[in-house]
Short mmCIF file of C-alpha atoms and ligand atoms in Angstrom, two decimals:
data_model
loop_
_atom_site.label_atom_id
_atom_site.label_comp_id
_atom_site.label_asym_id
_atom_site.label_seq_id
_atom_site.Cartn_x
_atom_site.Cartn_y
_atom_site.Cartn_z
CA UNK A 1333 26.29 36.10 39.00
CA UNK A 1334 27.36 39.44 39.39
CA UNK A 1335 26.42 41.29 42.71
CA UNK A 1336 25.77 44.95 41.65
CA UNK A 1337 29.05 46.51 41.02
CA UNK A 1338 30.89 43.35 41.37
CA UNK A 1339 31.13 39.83 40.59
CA UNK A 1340 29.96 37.04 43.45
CA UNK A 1341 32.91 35.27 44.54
CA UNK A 1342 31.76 31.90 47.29
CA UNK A 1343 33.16 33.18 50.98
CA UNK A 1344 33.74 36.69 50.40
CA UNK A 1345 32.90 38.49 53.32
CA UNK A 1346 29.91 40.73 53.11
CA UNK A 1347 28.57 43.48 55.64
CA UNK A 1348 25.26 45.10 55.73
CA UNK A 1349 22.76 46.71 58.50
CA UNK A 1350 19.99 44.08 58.28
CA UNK A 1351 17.74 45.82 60.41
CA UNK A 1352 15.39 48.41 58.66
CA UNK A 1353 17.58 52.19 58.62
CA UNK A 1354 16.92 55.18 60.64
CA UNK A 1355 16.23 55.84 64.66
CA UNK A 1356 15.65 52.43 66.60
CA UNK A 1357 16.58 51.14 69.92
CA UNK A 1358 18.73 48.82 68.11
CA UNK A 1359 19.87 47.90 64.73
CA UNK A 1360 21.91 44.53 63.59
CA UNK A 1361 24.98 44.70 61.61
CA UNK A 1362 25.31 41.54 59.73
CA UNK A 1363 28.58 39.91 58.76
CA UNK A 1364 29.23 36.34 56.31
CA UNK A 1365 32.05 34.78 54.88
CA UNK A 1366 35.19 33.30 55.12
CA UNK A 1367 36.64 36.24 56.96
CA UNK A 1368 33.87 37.52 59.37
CA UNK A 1369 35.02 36.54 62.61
CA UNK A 1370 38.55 38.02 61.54
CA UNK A 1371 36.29 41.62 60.63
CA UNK A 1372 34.44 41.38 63.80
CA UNK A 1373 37.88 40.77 65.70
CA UNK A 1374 39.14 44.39 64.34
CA UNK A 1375 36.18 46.25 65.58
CA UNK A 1376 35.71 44.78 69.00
CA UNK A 1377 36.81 44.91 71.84
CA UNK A 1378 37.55 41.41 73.18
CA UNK A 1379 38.70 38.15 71.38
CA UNK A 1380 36.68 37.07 68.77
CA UNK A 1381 38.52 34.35 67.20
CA UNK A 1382 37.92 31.77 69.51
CA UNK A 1383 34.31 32.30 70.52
CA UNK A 1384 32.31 29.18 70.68
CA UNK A 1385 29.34 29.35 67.73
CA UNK A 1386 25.68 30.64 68.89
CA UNK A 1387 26.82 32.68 71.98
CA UNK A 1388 26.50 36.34 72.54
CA UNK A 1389 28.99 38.61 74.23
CA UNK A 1390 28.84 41.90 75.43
CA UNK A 1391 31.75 44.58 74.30
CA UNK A 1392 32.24 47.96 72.39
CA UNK A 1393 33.12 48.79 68.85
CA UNK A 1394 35.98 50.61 67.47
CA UNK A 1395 36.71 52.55 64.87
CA UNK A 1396 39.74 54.35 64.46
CA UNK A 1397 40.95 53.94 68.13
CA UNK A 1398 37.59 55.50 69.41
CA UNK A 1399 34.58 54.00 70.78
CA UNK A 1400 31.75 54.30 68.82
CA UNK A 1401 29.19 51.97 70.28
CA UNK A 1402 28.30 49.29 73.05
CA UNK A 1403 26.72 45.94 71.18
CA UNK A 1404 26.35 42.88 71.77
CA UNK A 1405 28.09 40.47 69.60
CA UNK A 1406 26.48 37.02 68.09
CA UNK A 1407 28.64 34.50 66.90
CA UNK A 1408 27.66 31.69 64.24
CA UNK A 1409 29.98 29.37 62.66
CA UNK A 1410 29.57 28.07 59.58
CA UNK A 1411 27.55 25.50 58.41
CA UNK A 1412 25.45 26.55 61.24
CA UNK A 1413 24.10 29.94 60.28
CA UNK A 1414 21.36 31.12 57.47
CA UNK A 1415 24.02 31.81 55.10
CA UNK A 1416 25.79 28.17 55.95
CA UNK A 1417 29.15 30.62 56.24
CA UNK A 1418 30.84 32.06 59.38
CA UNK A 1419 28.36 34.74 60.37
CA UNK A 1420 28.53 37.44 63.15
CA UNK A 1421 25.84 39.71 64.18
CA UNK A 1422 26.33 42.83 66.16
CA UNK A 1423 23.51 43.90 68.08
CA UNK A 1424 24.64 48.34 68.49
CA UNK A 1425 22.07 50.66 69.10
CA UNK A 1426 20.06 52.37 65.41
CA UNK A 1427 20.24 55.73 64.08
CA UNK A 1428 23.79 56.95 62.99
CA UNK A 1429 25.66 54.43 65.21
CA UNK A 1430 24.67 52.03 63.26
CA UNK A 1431 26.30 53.10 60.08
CA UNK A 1432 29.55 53.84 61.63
CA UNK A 1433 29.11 50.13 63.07
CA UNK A 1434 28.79 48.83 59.29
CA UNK A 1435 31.47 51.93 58.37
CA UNK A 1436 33.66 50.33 60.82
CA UNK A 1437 33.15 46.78 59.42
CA UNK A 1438 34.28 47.71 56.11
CA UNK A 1439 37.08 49.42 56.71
CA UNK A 1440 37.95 45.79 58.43
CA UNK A 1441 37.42 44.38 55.70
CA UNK A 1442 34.15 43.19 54.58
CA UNK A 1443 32.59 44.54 51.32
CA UNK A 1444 29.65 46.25 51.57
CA UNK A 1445 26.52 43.79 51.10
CA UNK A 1446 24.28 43.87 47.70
CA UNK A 1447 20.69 43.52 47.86
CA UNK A 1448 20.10 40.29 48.73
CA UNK A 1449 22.89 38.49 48.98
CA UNK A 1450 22.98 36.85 52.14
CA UNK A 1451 20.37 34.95 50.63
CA UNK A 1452 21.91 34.01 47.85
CA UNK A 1453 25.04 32.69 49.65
CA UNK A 1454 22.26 30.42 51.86
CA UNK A 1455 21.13 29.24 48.39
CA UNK A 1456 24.24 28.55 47.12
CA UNK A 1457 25.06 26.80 50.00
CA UNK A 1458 21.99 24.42 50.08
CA UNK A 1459 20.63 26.28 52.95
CA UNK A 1460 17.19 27.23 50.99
CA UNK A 1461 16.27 25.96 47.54
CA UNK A 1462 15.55 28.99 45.20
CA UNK A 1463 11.55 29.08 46.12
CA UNK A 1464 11.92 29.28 49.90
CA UNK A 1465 14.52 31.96 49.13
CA UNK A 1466 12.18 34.03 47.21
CA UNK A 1467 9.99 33.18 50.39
CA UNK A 1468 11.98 35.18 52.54
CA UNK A 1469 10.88 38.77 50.63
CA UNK A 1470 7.17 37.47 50.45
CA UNK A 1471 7.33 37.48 54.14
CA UNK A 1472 9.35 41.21 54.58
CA UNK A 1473 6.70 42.42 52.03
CA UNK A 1474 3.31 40.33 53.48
CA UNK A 1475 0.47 42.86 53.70
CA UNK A 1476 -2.06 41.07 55.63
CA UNK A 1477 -1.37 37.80 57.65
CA UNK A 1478 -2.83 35.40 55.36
CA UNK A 1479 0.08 36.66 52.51
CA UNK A 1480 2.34 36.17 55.89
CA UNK A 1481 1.04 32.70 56.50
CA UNK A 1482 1.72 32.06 52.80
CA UNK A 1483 5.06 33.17 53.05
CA UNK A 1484 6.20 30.98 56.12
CA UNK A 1485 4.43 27.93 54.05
CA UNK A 1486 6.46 28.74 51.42
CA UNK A 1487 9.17 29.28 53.37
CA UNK A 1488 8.83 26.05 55.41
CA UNK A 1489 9.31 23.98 51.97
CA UNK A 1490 5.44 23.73 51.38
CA UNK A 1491 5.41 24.50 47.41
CA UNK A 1492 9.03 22.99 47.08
CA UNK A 1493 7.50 19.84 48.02
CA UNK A 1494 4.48 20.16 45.87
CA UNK A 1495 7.27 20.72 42.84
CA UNK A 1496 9.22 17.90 43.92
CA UNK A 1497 6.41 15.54 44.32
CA UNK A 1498 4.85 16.82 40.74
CA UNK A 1499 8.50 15.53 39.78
CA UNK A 1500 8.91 12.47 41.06
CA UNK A 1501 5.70 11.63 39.35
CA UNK A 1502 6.62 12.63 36.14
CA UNK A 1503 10.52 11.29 36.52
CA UNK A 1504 9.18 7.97 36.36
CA UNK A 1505 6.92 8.24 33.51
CA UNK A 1506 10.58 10.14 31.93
CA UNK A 1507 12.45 7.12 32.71
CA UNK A 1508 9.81 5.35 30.78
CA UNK A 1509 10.32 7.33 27.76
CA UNK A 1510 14.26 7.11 27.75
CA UNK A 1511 14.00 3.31 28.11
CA UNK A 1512 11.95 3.54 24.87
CA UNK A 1513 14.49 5.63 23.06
CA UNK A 1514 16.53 2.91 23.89
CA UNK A 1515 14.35 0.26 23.04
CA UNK A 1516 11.91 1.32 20.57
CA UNK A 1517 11.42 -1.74 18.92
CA UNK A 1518 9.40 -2.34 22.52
CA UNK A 1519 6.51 0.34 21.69
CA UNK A 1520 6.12 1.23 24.98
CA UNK A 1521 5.75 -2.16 26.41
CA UNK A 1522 7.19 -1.14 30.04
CA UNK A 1523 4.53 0.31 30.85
CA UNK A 1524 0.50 0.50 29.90
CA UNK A 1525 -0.22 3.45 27.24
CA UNK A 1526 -3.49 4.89 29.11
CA UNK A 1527 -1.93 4.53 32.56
CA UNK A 1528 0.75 7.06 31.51
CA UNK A 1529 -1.85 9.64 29.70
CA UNK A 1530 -4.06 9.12 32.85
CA UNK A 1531 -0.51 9.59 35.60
CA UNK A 1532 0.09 12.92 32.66
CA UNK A 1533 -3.08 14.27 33.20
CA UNK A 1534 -3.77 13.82 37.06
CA UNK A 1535 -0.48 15.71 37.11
CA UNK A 1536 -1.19 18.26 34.61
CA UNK A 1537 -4.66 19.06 36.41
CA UNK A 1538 -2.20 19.79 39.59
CA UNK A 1539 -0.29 21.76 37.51
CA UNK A 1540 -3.68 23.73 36.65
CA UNK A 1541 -4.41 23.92 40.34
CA UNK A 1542 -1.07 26.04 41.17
CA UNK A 1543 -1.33 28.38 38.21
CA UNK A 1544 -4.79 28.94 39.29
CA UNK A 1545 -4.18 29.76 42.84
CA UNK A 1546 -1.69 33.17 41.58
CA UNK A 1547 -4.96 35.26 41.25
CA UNK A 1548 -5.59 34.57 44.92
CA UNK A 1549 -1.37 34.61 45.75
CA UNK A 1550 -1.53 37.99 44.40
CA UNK A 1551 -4.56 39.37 45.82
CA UNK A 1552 -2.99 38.36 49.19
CA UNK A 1553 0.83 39.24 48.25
CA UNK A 1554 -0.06 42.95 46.57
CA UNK A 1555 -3.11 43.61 47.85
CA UNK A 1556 -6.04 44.79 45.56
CA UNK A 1557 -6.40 48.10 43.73
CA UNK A 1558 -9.99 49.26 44.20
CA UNK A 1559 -11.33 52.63 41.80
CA UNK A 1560 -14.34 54.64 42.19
CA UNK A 1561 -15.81 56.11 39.03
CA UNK A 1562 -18.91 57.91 38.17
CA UNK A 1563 -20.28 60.89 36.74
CA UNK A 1564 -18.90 64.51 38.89
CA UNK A 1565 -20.90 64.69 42.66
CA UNK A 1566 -22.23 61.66 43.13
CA UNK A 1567 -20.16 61.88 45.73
CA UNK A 1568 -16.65 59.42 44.76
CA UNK A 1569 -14.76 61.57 46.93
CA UNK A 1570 -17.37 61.58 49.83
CA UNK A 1571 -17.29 57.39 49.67
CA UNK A 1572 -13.84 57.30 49.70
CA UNK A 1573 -13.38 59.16 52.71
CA UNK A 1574 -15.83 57.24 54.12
CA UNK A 1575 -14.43 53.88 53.50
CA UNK A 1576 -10.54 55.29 54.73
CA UNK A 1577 -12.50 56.74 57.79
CA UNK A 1578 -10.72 60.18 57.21
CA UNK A 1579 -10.88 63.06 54.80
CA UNK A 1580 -8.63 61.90 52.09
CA UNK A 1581 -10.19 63.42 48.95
CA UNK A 1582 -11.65 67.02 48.71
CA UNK A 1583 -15.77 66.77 49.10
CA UNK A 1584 -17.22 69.58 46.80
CA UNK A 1585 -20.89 70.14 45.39
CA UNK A 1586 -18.96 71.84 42.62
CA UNK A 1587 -18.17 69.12 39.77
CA UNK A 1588 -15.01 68.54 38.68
CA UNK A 1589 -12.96 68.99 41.67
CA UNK A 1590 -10.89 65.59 41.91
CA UNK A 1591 -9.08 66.18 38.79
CA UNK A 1592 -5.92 63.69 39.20
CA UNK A 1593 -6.47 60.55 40.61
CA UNK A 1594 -6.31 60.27 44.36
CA UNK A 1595 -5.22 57.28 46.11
CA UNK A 1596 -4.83 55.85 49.59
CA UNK A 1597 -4.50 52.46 51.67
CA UNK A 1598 -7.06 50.26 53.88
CA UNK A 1599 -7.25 47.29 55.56
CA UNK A 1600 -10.58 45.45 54.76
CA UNK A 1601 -10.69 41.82 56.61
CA UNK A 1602 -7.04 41.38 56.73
CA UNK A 1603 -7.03 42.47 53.10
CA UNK A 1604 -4.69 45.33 51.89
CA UNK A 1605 -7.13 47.66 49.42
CA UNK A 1606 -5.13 50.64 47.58
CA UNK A 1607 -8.40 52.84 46.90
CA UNK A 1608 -8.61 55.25 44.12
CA UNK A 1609 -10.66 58.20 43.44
CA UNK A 1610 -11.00 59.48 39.96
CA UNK A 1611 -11.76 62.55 38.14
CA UNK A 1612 -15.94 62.36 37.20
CA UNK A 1613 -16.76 60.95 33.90
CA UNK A 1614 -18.58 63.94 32.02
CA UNK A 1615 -18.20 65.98 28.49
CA UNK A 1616 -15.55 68.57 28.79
CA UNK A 1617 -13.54 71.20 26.61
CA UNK A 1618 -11.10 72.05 29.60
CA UNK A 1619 -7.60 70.31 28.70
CA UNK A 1620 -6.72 69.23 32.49
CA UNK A 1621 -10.20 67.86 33.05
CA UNK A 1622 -10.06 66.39 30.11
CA UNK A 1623 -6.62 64.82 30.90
CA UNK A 1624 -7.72 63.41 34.60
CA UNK A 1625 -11.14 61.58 32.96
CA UNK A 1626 -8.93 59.96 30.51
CA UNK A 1627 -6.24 58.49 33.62
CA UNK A 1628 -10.08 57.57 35.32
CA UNK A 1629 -10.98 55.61 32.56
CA UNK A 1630 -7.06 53.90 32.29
CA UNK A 1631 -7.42 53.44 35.94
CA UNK A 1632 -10.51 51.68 36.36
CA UNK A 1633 -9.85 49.34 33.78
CA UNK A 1634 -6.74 48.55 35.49
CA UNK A 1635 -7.98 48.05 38.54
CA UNK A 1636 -9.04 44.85 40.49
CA UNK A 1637 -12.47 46.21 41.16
CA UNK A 1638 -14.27 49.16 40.10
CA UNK A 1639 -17.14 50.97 42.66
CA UNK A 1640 -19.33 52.62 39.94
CA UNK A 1641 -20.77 55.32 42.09
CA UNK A 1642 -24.56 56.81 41.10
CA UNK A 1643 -26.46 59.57 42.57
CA UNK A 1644 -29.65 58.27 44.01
CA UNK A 1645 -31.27 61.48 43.26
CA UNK A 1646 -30.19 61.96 39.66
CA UNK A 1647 -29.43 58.52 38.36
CA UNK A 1648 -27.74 59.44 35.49
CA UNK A 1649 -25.45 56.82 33.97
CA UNK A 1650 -21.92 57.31 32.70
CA UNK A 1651 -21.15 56.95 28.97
CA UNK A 1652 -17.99 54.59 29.76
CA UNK A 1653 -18.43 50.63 29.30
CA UNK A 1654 -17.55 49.15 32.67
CA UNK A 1655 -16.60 45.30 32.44
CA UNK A 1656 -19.46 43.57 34.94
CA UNK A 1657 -17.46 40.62 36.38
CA UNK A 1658 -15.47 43.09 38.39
CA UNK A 1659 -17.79 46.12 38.79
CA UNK A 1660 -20.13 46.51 42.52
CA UNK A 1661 -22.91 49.42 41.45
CA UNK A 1662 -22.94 51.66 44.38
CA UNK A 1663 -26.58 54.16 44.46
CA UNK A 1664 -24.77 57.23 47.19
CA UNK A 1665 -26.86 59.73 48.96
CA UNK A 1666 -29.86 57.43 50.35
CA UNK A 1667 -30.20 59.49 53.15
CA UNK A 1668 -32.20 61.70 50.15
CA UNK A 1669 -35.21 61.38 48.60
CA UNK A 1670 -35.44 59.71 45.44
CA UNK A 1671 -38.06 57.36 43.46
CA UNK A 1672 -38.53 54.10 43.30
CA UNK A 1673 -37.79 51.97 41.67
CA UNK A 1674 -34.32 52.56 40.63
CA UNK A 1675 -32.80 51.55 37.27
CA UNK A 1676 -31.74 48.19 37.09
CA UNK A 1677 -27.67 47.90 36.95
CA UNK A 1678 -26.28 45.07 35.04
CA UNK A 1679 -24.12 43.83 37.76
CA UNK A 1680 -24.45 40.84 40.34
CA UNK A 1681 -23.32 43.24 43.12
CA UNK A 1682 -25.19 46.57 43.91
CA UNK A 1683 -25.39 48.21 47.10
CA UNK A 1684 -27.63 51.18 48.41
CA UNK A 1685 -25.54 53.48 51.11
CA UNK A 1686 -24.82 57.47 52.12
CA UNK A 1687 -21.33 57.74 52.04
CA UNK A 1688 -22.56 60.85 54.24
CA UNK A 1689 -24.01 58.99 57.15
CA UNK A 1690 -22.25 55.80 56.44
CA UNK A 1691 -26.00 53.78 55.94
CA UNK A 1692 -24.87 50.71 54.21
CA UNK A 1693 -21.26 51.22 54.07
CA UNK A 1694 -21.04 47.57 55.78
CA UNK A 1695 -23.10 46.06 52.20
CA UNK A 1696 -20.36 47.72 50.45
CA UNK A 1697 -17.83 45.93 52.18
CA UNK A 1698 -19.36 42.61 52.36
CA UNK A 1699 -19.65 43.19 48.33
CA UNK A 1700 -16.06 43.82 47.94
CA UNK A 1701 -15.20 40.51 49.74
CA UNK A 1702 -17.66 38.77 48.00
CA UNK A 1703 -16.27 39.72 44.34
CA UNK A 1704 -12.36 39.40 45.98
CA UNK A 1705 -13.05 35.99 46.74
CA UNK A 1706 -16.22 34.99 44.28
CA UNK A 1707 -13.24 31.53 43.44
CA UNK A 1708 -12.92 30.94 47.80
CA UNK A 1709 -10.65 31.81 49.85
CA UNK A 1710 -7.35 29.75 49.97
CA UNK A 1711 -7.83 26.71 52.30
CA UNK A 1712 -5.33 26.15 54.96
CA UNK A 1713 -3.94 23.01 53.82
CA UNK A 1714 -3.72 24.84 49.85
CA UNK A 1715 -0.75 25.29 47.99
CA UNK A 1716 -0.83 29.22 46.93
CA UNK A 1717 1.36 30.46 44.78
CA UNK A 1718 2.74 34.15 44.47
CA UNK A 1719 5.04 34.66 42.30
CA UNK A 1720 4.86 35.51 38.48
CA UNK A 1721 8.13 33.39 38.01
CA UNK A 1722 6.41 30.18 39.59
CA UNK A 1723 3.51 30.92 37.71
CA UNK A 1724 5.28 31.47 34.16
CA UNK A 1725 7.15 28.04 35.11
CA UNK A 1726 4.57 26.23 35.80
CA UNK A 1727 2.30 27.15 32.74
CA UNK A 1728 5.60 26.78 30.66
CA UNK A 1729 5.73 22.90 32.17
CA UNK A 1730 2.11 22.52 31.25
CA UNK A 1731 2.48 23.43 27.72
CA UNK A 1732 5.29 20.46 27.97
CA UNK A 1733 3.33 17.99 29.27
CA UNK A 1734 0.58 18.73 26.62
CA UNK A 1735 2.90 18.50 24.25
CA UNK A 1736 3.59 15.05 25.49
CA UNK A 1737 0.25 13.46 25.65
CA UNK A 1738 -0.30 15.17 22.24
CA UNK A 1739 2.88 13.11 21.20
CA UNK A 1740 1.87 9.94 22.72
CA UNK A 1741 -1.60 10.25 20.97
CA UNK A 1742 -0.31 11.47 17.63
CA UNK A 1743 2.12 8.42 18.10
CA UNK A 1744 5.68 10.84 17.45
CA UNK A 1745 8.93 9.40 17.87
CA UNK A 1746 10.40 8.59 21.37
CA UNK A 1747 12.93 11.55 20.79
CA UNK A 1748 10.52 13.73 20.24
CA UNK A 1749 7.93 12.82 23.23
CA UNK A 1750 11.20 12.29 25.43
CA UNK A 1751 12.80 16.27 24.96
CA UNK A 1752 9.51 17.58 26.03
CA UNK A 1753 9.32 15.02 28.72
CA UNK A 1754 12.73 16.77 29.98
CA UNK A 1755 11.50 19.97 29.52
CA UNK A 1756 8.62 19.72 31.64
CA UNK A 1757 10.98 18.82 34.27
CA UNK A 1758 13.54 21.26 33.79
CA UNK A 1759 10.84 24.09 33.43
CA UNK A 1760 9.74 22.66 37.12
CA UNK A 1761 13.13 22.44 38.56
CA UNK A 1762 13.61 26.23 37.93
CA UNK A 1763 11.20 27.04 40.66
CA UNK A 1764 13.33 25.45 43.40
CA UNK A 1765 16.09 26.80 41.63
CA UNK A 1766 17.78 23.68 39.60
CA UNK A 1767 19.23 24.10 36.03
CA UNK A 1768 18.49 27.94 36.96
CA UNK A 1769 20.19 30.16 34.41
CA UNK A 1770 22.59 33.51 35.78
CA UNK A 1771 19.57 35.53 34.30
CA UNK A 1772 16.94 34.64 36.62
CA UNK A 1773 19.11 34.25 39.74
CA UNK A 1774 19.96 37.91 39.59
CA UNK A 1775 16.34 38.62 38.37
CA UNK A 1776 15.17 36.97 41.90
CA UNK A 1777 17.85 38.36 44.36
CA UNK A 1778 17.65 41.87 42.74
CA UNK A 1779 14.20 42.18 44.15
CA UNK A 1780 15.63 41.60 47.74
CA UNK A 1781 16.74 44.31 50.02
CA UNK A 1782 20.20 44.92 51.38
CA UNK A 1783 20.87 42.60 54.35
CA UNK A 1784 18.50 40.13 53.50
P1 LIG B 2835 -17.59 63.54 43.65
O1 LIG B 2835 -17.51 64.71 42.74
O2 LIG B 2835 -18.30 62.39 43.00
O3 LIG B 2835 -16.29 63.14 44.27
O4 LIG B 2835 -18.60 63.98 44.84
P2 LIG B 2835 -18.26 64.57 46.29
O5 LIG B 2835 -17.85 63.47 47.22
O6 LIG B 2835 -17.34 65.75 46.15
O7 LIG B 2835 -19.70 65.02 46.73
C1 LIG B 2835 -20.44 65.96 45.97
C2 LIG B 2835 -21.51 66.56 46.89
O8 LIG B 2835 -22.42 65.55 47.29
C3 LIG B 2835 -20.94 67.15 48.16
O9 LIG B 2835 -21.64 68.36 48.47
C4 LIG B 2835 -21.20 66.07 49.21
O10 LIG B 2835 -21.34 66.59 50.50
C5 LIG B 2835 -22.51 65.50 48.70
N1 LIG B 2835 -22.67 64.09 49.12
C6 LIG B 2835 -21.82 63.07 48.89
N2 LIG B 2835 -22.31 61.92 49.39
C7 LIG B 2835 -23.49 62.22 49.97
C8 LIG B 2835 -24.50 61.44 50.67
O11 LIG B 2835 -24.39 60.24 50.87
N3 LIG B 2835 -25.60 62.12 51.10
C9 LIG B 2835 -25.76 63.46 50.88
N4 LIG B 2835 -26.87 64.00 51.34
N5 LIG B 2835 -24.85 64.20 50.24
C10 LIG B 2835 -23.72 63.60 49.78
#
C-alpha cells in the first residue's frame, strides 16, 4: 500500500495534528509506532520511556532547546490503543503551537502522517475490520444525527455482523458444493436440492434489503440536493430565501436576474438540504442567459428533488419535461389574487404558499419529507448502508448467488456452481475488508483526513 509519497512499512512511526487546524483552546498531536514513546521522549520534558500505559502527565515541549508549549502528555501502549501500536497523544494548546508541536515531533523522528493512516495501521492490526474503518469518516462527515447514529452502528460492528452472518449462511451451503466437486457421483445427496435454493434466496432477498437501504444511507450521509425551477419571477429566488430564512438570492421583478445557479445549506428535520436556485426557464437570444437556463435544466435533473415554482397569478407553465416521481408543484404569490380553479399539475405533491409572507411554507416542508422518505424512514434496529463500495459489493455478490441458483436449476457442473459460490463470498468479504486488493485499500483510506 503506498501512503502518499511513500510506501507503508508495519510500525513506522507516524505524527499528525488530529485535531481539526487553526485557533483552538487545544489541539492533539498524535503519535504511533514502534518508536513513539522514543519521539515523545525528545520533545518533552520529563521521562517518557517508562510511563505506565493510559496515564497523562503534565510537562513542556521542546524544540531546539526552547520551550515551545505546555501539554499534557497521554501515553498508550500497544496493543492497547486505536492503532494497536505504541501511541502518545500530546494535548498543547491550537493555533501555531500546534504545528511546531507536530514540527517538533518530526524532527524527532516520526514521519509526517498520510491521510488516514492511523486507521489503516488499526486495520492492519485487527483493531477494526475494513467497514467499521470506513465508519470512522461517516461519523467525521455525519450531517444530521441520524447519518451519526448510522455511523456509530456501523462503527460498533452492526453491518460487519450482518456480512458475516450473510456468510456463515452461505459457507455452509459452499461447503456443500465442494463436497460435491468431490463427490459428484452423489448429485447433491448431502443435502435437499430446494432447501438450498430456498437458504439462496432468503439470503439473496437480504442481500436486496442492504442494497436497497443506500438510497436512504445516502440521503442521510450527503444530504439531499433540492432545485427550484420555473419560468423568470415567479419568485424562485423569493422561496429560497424564504426556506434559508435569509436573503440568499437577489429578489427582482425584473426577469432574468439569477443567471448562475445559486446555492446554499439547510437543516430540514435533522436533514441536510443543499438548495439551489436556477436561472428562469424562458426563450432567450442573450448568450449568458442562455448559458445559466441550460446549467438549470442540468441541475434539476440532477437533483434529488425539484420545487417547480408557478406564479399564481400568471400560471404559465415551463416548456421543460420535469420527471414527476421527484417533482413537488409549488403555486407562489397566494397572498394575490388569482382564479380558481388552478390548472391541474401532474404531480402527487403540490403546495399553495407566498414565499413573501411565508403562508404555507410549513406544506412545503412537510412535502419535501414526504417525497425524501415516500420508502420510510430507516428503523432503528435497520441495517443502512452508506457507502457506494458496500453497495457495488453487495450487488456484485447478488449477481453470484443468481448465478448459482441459475446453475443449480440449469443443472451445470459442480465446478461451475462452486466458483460462483466462492465468489459470492469473496465479493462479501471485501466489505469487512478480507481478500481486499492494494487498489481498494488505498481507494478507502485516501478518502480519510490526516490524523484520522
Ligand atoms: P424569480 O425570478 O423566480 O427568482 O423571482 P423573484 O424571487 O426574484 O421574485 C420576482 C418578483 O415577485 C419580486 O418582485 C418578488 O418580490 C415578487 N414575489 C415573489 N414571491 C412573492 C409572493 O409570494 N407574493 C408576492 N406578492 N410577490 C412575490
Amino acid at each position: 500500500m503506498e501512503f502518499v509519497h511513500r510506501p507503508y512499512i508495519p510500525g513506522e512511526t507516524i505524527a499528525a495534528l488530529a485535531t481539526a487546524p487553526g485557533e483552538a483552546g487545544i489541539a492533539i498531536v498524535r503519535i504511533s509506532g514502534k518508536n513513539a514513546t522514543d519521539v515523545a521522549q525528545k520533545v518533552f520534558s520529563k521521562s517518557v520511556v517508562k510511563l505506565k500505559s493510559h496515564t497523562v502527565h503534565y510537562g513542556k515541549i521542546i524544540l531546539d532547546g526552547t520551550c515551545i508549549d505546555d501539554v499534557l502528555l497521554l501515553v498508550m501502549r500497544a496493543p492497547r490503543s486505536f492503532t494497536g501500536e505504541d501511541t502518545v497523544e500530546i494535548h498543547c494548546h491550537g493555533g501555531l503551537v500546534s504545528k511546531q508541536v507536530l514540527e517538533a515531533c518530526i524532527k524527532a523522528g516520526a514521519k509526517a502522517a498520510s491521510p488516514g493512516e492511523f486507521s489503516f495501521k488499526a486495520f492492519v492490526n485487527g483493531k477494526l475490520d475494513l467497514a467499521q474503518a470506513e465508519a470512522i469518516q461517516t461519523k467525521i462527515g455525519a450531517k444530521n444525527e441520524i447519518a451519526l447514529t448510522l455511523a456509530q452502528d456501523q462503527l460498533e460492528g452492526r453491518l460487519s455482523h450482518k456480512i458475516l452472518d450473510l456468510q456463515s449462511q452461505l459457507t455452509d451451503i459452499a461447503a456443500i458444493f465442494e463436497a460435491w466437486v468431490d463427490f459428484p457421483e452423489e448429485d447433491l445427496e448431502f443435502a435437499p436440492f430446494d432447501d438450498v435454493i430456498a437458504t439462496l434466496r432468503t439470503v439473496m432477498g437480504q442481500i436486496q434489503t442492504l442494497i436497497a437501504s443506500f438510497d436512504q444511507g445516502k440521503v442521510l450521509q450527503t444530504g439531499v440536493a433540492v432545485s427550484l425551477i420555473g419560468s423568470p419571477n415567479v419568485g424562485k429566488s423569493s422561496l429560497m430565501n424564504a426556506l434559508l430564512g435569509k436573503d440568499r438570492a437577489i429578489v427582482s421583478p425584473i426577469a432574468g436576474t439569477t443567471r448562475d445557479l445559486v446555492e446554499d445549506d439547510m437543516r430540514l428535520n435533522n436533514l441536510h438540504l443543499r438548495l439551489i436556485d436556477t436561472a428562469g426557464i424562458r426563450t432567450t437570444c442573450e448568450s449568458i442567459e442562455e448559458e445559466g437556463i441550460r446549467r438549470s435544466k442540468k441541475a434539476s435533473l440532477q437533483s434529488d428533488i425539484i420545487l417547480y415554482v408557478l406564479d399564481v397569478t400568471c400560471p404559465q407553465e415551463i416548456d421543460f419535461d420535469l420527471p414527476p416521481e421527484k417533482t413537488i408543484g409549488v403555486w407562489n404569490k397566494m397572498d394575490l389574487p388569482h382564479s380558481r380553479p388552478l390548472p391541474q399539475l401532474p404531480f402527487d405533491h403540490v403546495v399553495e404558499l407566498s414565499a413573501q409572507n411565508g403562508q404555507g411554507l410549513d406544506k412545503l416542508h412537510q412535502a419535501i419529507d414526504a417525497l425524501i422518505w415516500q420508502k420510510g424512514a430507516p428503523r432503528r434496529d435497520e441495517v443502512v448502508i452508506t457507502s457506494l463500495r458496500h453497495k457495488e459489493a453487495l450487488a456484485e455478490a447478488l449477481q453470484c448467488a443468481e448465478r448459482v441458483v441459475q446453475g443449480l436449476l440449469q443443472k451445470q457442473s459442480a465446478e461451475f456452481i462452486s466458483f460462483d459460490m466462492r465468489q459470492c463470498l469473496q465479493a462479501l468479504g471485501t466489505i469487512v475488508g478480507a481478500n481486499i486488493t492494494e487498489d481498494i485499500l488505498t481507494s478507502v483510506f485516501s478518502k480519510f483526513c490526516i490524523g484520522k
